Amino acid sequence: DHITAILRYEVENKKTSHAYLFCGSRGTGKTTCAKILAKAVNCEHPDNGNPCGKCAACLSADSGSCIDIVEMDAASNRKIDNIRDIIDEVAFTPSKAKFRVYIIDEVHMLSIQAFNALLKTLEEPPEHAIFILATTEVHKLPATILSRCQRFDFRRIEPEKICERINVIAKAEGFKITNEAAALIASAADGGMRDALSILDLCLSASKDITEDTVAEVCGMSGNEYLNKLSDAIIDGDANTALSLIDELYTGSVDMMRLAVDLAAHFRDIMVVKTVSTDKKPVVCSAAQLEIYKEKAARFNIKDIMRAQELLS
């Protein structure tokens, strides 16, 4: 929201920049936002800065037939010759749209020579040209490129918002998903909406009625029930139960590296519940699981929790 509000204002008031830099972790909407911005600046009847989606410019952008919106993947077009092609093109006025928009994805993959060739054009582009650069690794970009762009940092999407989106999709597509399953998908996605939707797709191929067990099975997770038992066995020093559970999980094709990661995250959640005194705990889980965490937090020693995390890491 903090990014789209600014972009809407710029489009509505015709104060768009000549170069944008969208950076942030994977699956947070950088390329999608770039495409919508490209559509919005060329829209014939923008609605409060949003593209109308009905005019000829919007329809051609949606179908991919608009030759004035150029999308390039820098991972496979990283050479200076690829950038020279853009520089040669950019001088020409758009054929039909208001702006010629260049979206360069994974821009950090460009070679040093390609960056140098792009510099002058980014600094003094024609009035009809807009560059939108997207990257997951902003630290790899030269300072000279950074200084010429209006930068937007895309944050990881909050688990609650991912859960909301999953429920909207479930309603639209006509399948059922429990709140616990949606929370588990949001947790596994690590702030990326694209990852969340990929996991949801996998779950749908397994069942039209998605539960926590469905998600755990599809992702190769061990599930909260096993993590709860395993953490109890570890804290109690019950090697017999711990090894029996690990054997059961291994036989069930649970990835052992994933188990270590899940278990470390499980102890982290117990640590947070034990440490944070407010009612609103920064933990992604169901209400029932939160109660289990509270019970464990009261019983476990903080030093034991920290030691378990350290060893698992």
Tab-separated table of C-alpha atoms in Angstrom:
chain	number	residue	atom	x	y	z
A	1	ASP	CA	0.000	0.000	0.000
A	2	HIS	CA	2.820	2.430	0.804
A	3	ILE	CA	4.070	2.071	-2.801
A	4	THR	CA	0.800	1.938	-4.733
A	5	ALA	CA	-0.493	5.107	-3.019
A	6	ILE	CA	2.512	7.090	-4.299
A	7	LEU	CA	2.329	5.600	-7.809
A	8	ARG	CA	-1.413	6.332	-8.064
A	9	TYR	CA	-0.770	9.949	-7.030
A	10	GLU	CA	1.974	10.339	-9.653
A	11	VAL	CA	-0.184	8.892	-12.453
A	12	GLU	CA	-3.230	10.933	-11.455
A	13	ASN	CA	-1.257	14.193	-11.320
A	14	LYS	CA	0.921	13.390	-14.367
A	15	LYS	CA	4.095	13.570	-12.279
A	16	THR	CA	5.614	10.234	-13.213
A	17	SER	CA	9.364	9.766	-13.009
A	18	HIS	CA	11.516	8.802	-16.006
A	19	ALA	CA	13.094	5.874	-14.124
A	20	TYR	CA	11.854	3.624	-11.307
A	21	LEU	CA	13.654	0.974	-9.288
A	22	PHE	CA	11.488	-1.714	-7.672
A	23	CYS	CA	13.473	-3.830	-5.212
A	24	GLY	CA	12.539	-6.431	-2.633
A	25	SER	CA	12.383	-10.167	-1.981
A	26	ARG	CA	10.835	-12.621	-4.434
A	27	GLY	CA	7.091	-12.830	-4.972
A	28	THR	CA	6.217	-9.442	-3.457
A	29	GLY	CA	4.719	-8.000	-6.671
A	30	LYS	CA	7.559	-6.026	-8.291
A	31	THR	CA	7.015	-7.154	-11.890
A	32	THR	CA	3.226	-7.160	-11.509
A	33	CYS	CA	3.346	-3.605	-10.175
A	34	ALA	CA	5.633	-2.581	-13.069
A	35	LYS	CA	3.132	-3.968	-15.608
A	36	ILE	CA	0.211	-2.173	-13.935
A	37	LEU	CA	2.204	1.092	-13.858
A	38	ALA	CA	3.054	0.688	-17.566
A	39	LYS	CA	-0.660	0.219	-18.258
A	40	ALA	CA	-1.698	3.134	-16.019
A	41	VAL	CA	0.610	5.737	-17.635
A	42	ASN	CA	-0.781	4.826	-21.082
A	43	CYS	CA	-4.431	4.486	-20.030
A	44	GLU	CA	-6.831	6.797	-21.880
A	45	HIS	CA	-9.233	7.142	-18.930
A	46	PRO	CA	-7.343	6.484	-15.673
A	47	ASP	CA	-9.523	6.143	-12.566
A	48	ASN	CA	-7.850	7.796	-9.523
A	49	GLY	CA	-4.470	6.802	-10.904
A	50	ASN	CA	-5.556	3.224	-11.674
A	51	PRO	CA	-5.798	1.913	-15.259
A	52	CYS	CA	-9.445	1.625	-16.387
A	53	GLY	CA	-8.890	-1.807	-17.961
A	54	LYS	CA	-11.392	-1.050	-20.759
A	55	CYS	CA	-9.696	1.359	-23.185
A	56	ALA	CA	-7.699	0.233	-26.250
A	57	ALA	CA	-4.363	0.916	-24.497
A	58	CYS	CA	-5.307	-1.205	-21.450
A	59	LEU	CA	-6.663	-4.065	-23.573
A	60	SER	CA	-3.546	-4.183	-25.765
A	61	ALA	CA	-1.341	-4.158	-22.621
A	62	ASP	CA	-3.379	-7.030	-21.135
A	63	SER	CA	-3.124	-9.117	-24.307
A	64	GLY	CA	0.623	-8.425	-24.644
A	65	SER	CA	0.194	-6.903	-28.095
A	66	CYS	CA	1.282	-3.368	-27.107
A	67	ILE	CA	4.656	-2.851	-28.812
A	68	ASP	CA	5.309	0.275	-26.718
A	69	ILE	CA	5.584	-1.773	-23.506
A	70	VAL	CA	8.810	-3.752	-23.683
A	71	GLU	CA	9.563	-6.361	-21.017
A	72	MET	CA	13.091	-7.718	-20.866
A	73	ASP	CA	14.670	-10.336	-18.616
A	74	ALA	CA	18.197	-9.160	-17.794
A	75	ALA	CA	19.199	-12.677	-16.729
A	76	SER	CA	19.091	-13.844	-20.362
A	77	ASN	CA	19.736	-10.445	-22.026
A	78	ARG	CA	22.645	-9.158	-19.968
A	79	LYS	CA	25.076	-8.119	-22.715
A	80	ILE	CA	25.843	-4.593	-23.899
A	81	ASP	CA	24.310	-5.363	-27.323
A	82	ASN	CA	20.904	-6.002	-25.722
A	83	ILE	CA	21.028	-2.582	-24.016
A	84	ARG	CA	22.226	-0.913	-27.221
A	85	ASP	CA	19.087	-2.206	-28.958
A	86	ILE	CA	16.989	-0.416	-26.299
A	87	ILE	CA	19.050	2.791	-26.626
A	88	ASP	CA	18.563	2.766	-30.411
A	89	GLU	CA	14.803	2.216	-30.022
A	90	VAL	CA	14.156	4.711	-27.224
A	91	ALA	CA	14.680	7.761	-29.452
A	92	PHE	CA	11.620	6.873	-31.533
A	93	THR	CA	8.229	8.107	-30.377
A	94	PRO	CA	5.658	5.473	-29.305
A	95	SER	CA	3.634	3.985	-32.146
A	96	LYS	CA	0.233	4.119	-30.402
A	97	ALA	CA	0.645	4.646	-26.644
A	98	LYS	CA	1.537	7.863	-24.776
A	99	PHE	CA	4.752	6.400	-23.333
A	100	ARG	CA	7.281	3.822	-24.397
A	101	VAL	CA	7.837	1.797	-21.214
A	102	TYR	CA	10.812	-0.519	-20.648
A	103	ILE	CA	10.519	-3.076	-17.849
A	104	ILE	CA	13.897	-4.676	-17.103
A	105	ASP	CA	13.490	-7.606	-14.706
A	106	GLU	CA	16.378	-8.955	-12.580
A	107	VAL	CA	18.366	-5.873	-13.594
A	108	HIS	CA	21.257	-6.789	-11.243
A	109	MET	CA	22.233	-9.479	-13.794
A	110	LEU	CA	23.363	-6.905	-16.381
A	111	SER	CA	27.083	-6.739	-17.113
A	112	ILE	CA	29.131	-3.666	-16.075
A	113	GLN	CA	29.407	-2.637	-19.745
A	114	ALA	CA	25.607	-2.880	-20.128
A	115	PHE	CA	25.078	-0.738	-17.001
A	116	ASN	CA	27.491	1.885	-18.347
A	117	ALA	CA	25.655	1.966	-21.673
A	118	LEU	CA	22.340	2.433	-19.846
A	119	LEU	CA	23.585	5.306	-17.653
A	120	LYS	CA	23.248	8.225	-20.073
A	121	THR	CA	19.824	7.121	-21.274
A	122	LEU	CA	18.593	6.802	-17.680
A	123	GLU	CA	19.899	10.269	-16.864
A	124	GLU	CA	18.447	12.054	-19.896
A	125	PRO	CA	15.764	9.878	-21.481
A	126	PRO	CA	13.311	11.285	-24.055
A	127	GLU	CA	10.079	12.636	-22.546
A	128	HIS	CA	8.099	9.720	-23.967
A	129	ALA	CA	10.250	7.017	-22.272
A	130	ILE	CA	9.908	5.428	-18.829
A	131	PHE	CA	12.270	2.789	-17.425
A	132	ILE	CA	11.159	0.412	-14.663
A	133	LEU	CA	13.970	-1.697	-13.213
A	134	ALA	CA	13.148	-4.629	-10.933
A	135	THR	CA	15.615	-6.565	-8.776
A	136	THR	CA	15.833	-8.894	-5.785
A	137	GLU	CA	19.487	-7.953	-5.155
A	138	VAL	CA	19.695	-4.165	-5.059
A	139	HIS	CA	23.180	-4.237	-3.465
A	140	LYS	CA	24.590	-5.483	-6.787
A	141	LEU	CA	23.510	-2.331	-8.656
A	142	PRO	CA	26.086	0.431	-9.268
A	143	ALA	CA	25.546	3.609	-7.227
A	144	THR	CA	25.364	5.575	-10.496
A	145	ILE	CA	22.236	3.616	-11.497
A	146	LEU	CA	20.647	3.926	-8.030
A	147	SER	CA	21.038	7.706	-8.013
A	148	ARG	CA	19.153	8.058	-11.300
A	149	CYS	CA	16.023	6.142	-10.234
A	150	GLN	CA	13.060	6.720	-7.981
A	151	ARG	CA	13.447	3.766	-5.606
A	152	PHE	CA	10.641	1.714	-4.051
A	153	ASP	CA	11.362	-1.053	-1.530
A	154	PHE	CA	8.779	-3.835	-1.595
A	155	ARG	CA	8.355	-5.384	1.842
A	156	ARG	CA	7.568	-9.013	2.567
A	157	ILE	CA	3.796	-9.454	2.558
A	158	GLU	CA	2.324	-9.966	6.017
A	159	PRO	CA	1.036	-13.507	6.725
A	160	GLU	CA	-2.414	-12.118	7.608
A	161	LYS	CA	-2.697	-10.512	4.144
A	162	ILE	CA	-1.578	-13.724	2.438
A	163	CYS	CA	-4.257	-15.623	4.413
A	164	GLU	CA	-6.875	-13.044	3.360
A	165	ARG	CA	-5.873	-13.419	-0.297
A	166	ILE	CA	-5.966	-17.234	-0.103
A	167	ASN	CA	-9.501	-17.085	1.338
A	168	VAL	CA	-10.603	-14.699	-1.448
A	169	ILE	CA	-9.224	-17.139	-4.048
A	170	ALA	CA	-10.901	-20.092	-2.300
A	171	LYS	CA	-14.268	-18.330	-2.426
A	172	ALA	CA	-13.850	-17.382	-6.094
A	173	GLU	CA	-12.596	-20.825	-7.183
A	174	GLY	CA	-15.070	-22.806	-5.081
A	175	PHE	CA	-12.808	-24.906	-2.860
A	176	LYS	CA	-12.503	-25.165	0.924
A	177	ILE	CA	-9.458	-24.320	3.035
A	178	THR	CA	-9.185	-24.197	6.825
A	179	ASN	CA	-7.736	-21.158	8.601
A	180	GLU	CA	-4.936	-23.346	9.972
A	181	ALA	CA	-4.018	-24.501	6.431
A	182	ALA	CA	-4.015	-20.908	5.115
A	183	ALA	CA	-1.779	-19.851	8.033
A	184	LEU	CA	0.616	-22.732	7.312
A	185	ILE	CA	0.828	-21.757	3.613
A	186	ALA	CA	1.487	-18.123	4.616
A	187	SER	CA	4.236	-19.267	6.978
A	188	ALA	CA	5.876	-21.493	4.325
A	189	ALA	CA	5.696	-18.702	1.716
A	190	ASP	CA	7.988	-16.462	3.810
A	191	GLY	CA	6.330	-13.206	2.742
A	192	GLY	CA	6.067	-14.036	-0.981
A	193	MET	CA	2.585	-14.110	-2.516
A	194	ARG	CA	3.825	-16.008	-5.575
A	195	ASP	CA	5.252	-18.786	-3.379
A	196	ALA	CA	1.973	-18.928	-1.443
A	197	LEU	CA	-0.037	-19.340	-4.654
A	198	SER	CA	2.371	-22.021	-5.932
A	199	ILE	CA	1.898	-23.997	-2.689
A	200	LEU	CA	-1.874	-23.490	-2.945
A	201	ASP	CA	-1.801	-24.871	-6.514
A	202	LEU	CA	0.052	-27.966	-5.311
A	203	CYS	CA	-2.446	-28.455	-2.490
A	204	LEU	CA	-5.374	-28.146	-4.920
A	205	SER	CA	-3.921	-30.903	-7.083
A	206	ALA	CA	-4.052	-33.136	-3.991
A	207	SER	CA	-7.475	-32.153	-2.611
A	208	LYS	CA	-10.352	-29.684	-3.058
A	209	ASP	CA	-10.761	-29.633	0.720
A	210	ILE	CA	-7.424	-28.319	2.019
A	211	THR	CA	-6.492	-28.924	5.639
A	212	GLU	CA	-3.313	-28.399	7.641
A	213	ASP	CA	-2.349	-32.031	6.925
A	214	THR	CA	-2.718	-31.464	3.159
A	215	VAL	CA	-0.292	-28.525	3.243
A	216	ALA	CA	2.192	-30.390	5.457
A	217	GLU	CA	2.113	-33.413	3.131
A	218	VAL	CA	2.485	-31.389	-0.077
A	219	CYS	CA	5.361	-29.265	1.288
A	220	GLY	CA	7.180	-32.151	2.942
A	221	MET	CA	6.598	-30.521	6.340
A	222	SER	CA	6.389	-32.452	9.561
A	223	GLY	CA	3.176	-30.793	10.774
A	224	ASN	CA	2.466	-29.071	14.080
A	225	GLU	CA	1.493	-32.305	15.865
A	226	TYR	CA	4.914	-33.874	15.254
A	227	LEU	CA	6.758	-30.629	16.070
A	228	ASN	CA	4.859	-30.344	19.359
A	229	LYS	CA	5.754	-33.936	20.323
A	230	LEU	CA	9.360	-33.578	19.161
A	231	SER	CA	9.976	-30.325	21.059
A	232	ASP	CA	8.550	-31.940	24.229
A	233	ALA	CA	10.853	-34.954	23.797
A	234	ILE	CA	13.896	-32.678	23.242
A	235	ILE	CA	13.243	-30.511	26.320
A	236	ASP	CA	12.442	-33.577	28.465
A	237	GLY	CA	15.608	-35.344	27.258
A	238	ASP	CA	13.482	-38.262	26.002
A	239	ALA	CA	15.786	-39.675	23.290
A	240	ASN	CA	13.622	-42.788	22.787
A	241	THR	CA	10.514	-40.787	21.779
A	242	ALA	CA	12.545	-38.235	19.757
A	243	LEU	CA	14.316	-40.882	17.658
A	244	SER	CA	11.088	-42.867	17.150
A	245	LEU	CA	9.356	-39.709	15.854
A	246	ILE	CA	12.283	-38.891	13.535
A	247	ASP	CA	12.204	-42.457	12.179
A	248	GLU	CA	8.444	-42.135	11.569
A	249	LEU	CA	8.925	-38.821	9.730
A	250	TYR	CA	11.873	-40.120	7.689
A	251	THR	CA	9.879	-43.196	6.626
A	252	GLY	CA	7.028	-40.832	5.658
A	253	SER	CA	9.412	-39.019	3.223
A	254	VAL	CA	9.674	-35.824	5.274
A	255	ASP	CA	12.763	-33.882	4.204
A	256	MET	CA	15.237	-33.911	7.129
A	257	MET	CA	16.706	-30.500	6.270
A	258	ARG	CA	13.162	-29.118	6.211
A	259	LEU	CA	12.476	-30.793	9.572
A	260	ALA	CA	15.479	-28.986	11.124
A	261	VAL	CA	14.257	-25.647	9.687
A	262	ASP	CA	10.661	-26.255	10.861
A	263	LEU	CA	11.821	-27.299	14.319
A	264	ALA	CA	14.071	-24.220	14.650
A	265	ALA	CA	11.093	-22.042	13.629
A	266	HIS	CA	8.923	-23.909	16.158
A	267	PHE	CA	11.368	-23.123	18.993
A	268	ARG	CA	11.590	-19.544	17.733
A	269	ASP	CA	7.796	-19.191	18.050
A	270	ILE	CA	7.905	-20.604	21.603
A	271	MET	CA	10.683	-18.114	22.418
A	272	VAL	CA	8.626	-15.197	21.027
A	273	VAL	CA	5.508	-16.241	22.971
A	274	LYS	CA	7.612	-16.547	26.137
A	275	THR	CA	9.290	-13.154	25.601
A	276	VAL	CA	6.488	-10.916	24.224
A	277	SER	CA	4.132	-9.877	27.004
A	278	THR	CA	1.345	-8.289	24.888
A	279	ASP	CA	-1.743	-10.268	23.815
A	280	LYS	CA	-0.925	-9.773	20.115
A	281	LYS	CA	1.984	-12.140	19.540
A	282	PRO	CA	4.042	-11.826	16.301
A	283	VAL	CA	3.544	-15.530	15.534
A	284	VAL	CA	1.774	-17.010	12.498
A	285	CYS	CA	-0.404	-19.861	13.765
A	286	SER	CA	-3.940	-20.885	14.668
A	287	ALA	CA	-5.537	-19.901	17.997
A	288	ALA	CA	-5.298	-23.527	19.178
A	289	GLN	CA	-1.577	-23.721	18.349
A	290	LEU	CA	-0.972	-20.387	20.108
A	291	GLU	CA	-2.422	-21.903	23.297
A	292	ILE	CA	-0.009	-24.847	22.926
A	293	TYR	CA	2.885	-22.384	22.511
A	294	LYS	CA	1.805	-20.538	25.672
A	295	GLU	CA	1.714	-23.815	27.628
A	296	LYS	CA	5.178	-24.770	26.330
A	297	ALA	CA	6.543	-21.259	26.992
A	298	ALA	CA	5.479	-21.537	30.654
A	299	ARG	CA	7.103	-24.973	30.985
A	300	PHE	CA	10.320	-24.506	28.946
A	301	ASN	CA	13.411	-22.698	30.188
A	302	ILE	CA	14.559	-19.855	27.888
A	303	LYS	CA	18.154	-21.178	27.966
A	304	ASP	CA	16.976	-24.604	26.734
A	305	ILE	CA	14.951	-22.964	23.947
A	306	MET	CA	17.949	-20.872	22.822
A	307	ARG	CA	20.272	-23.898	22.944
A	308	ALA	CA	17.834	-25.952	20.820
A	309	GLN	CA	17.662	-23.120	18.244
A	310	GLU	CA	21.427	-22.780	18.127
A	311	LEU	CA	22.005	-26.521	17.615
A	312	LEU	CA	19.268	-26.793	14.964
A	313	SER	CA	20.736	-23.814	13.097
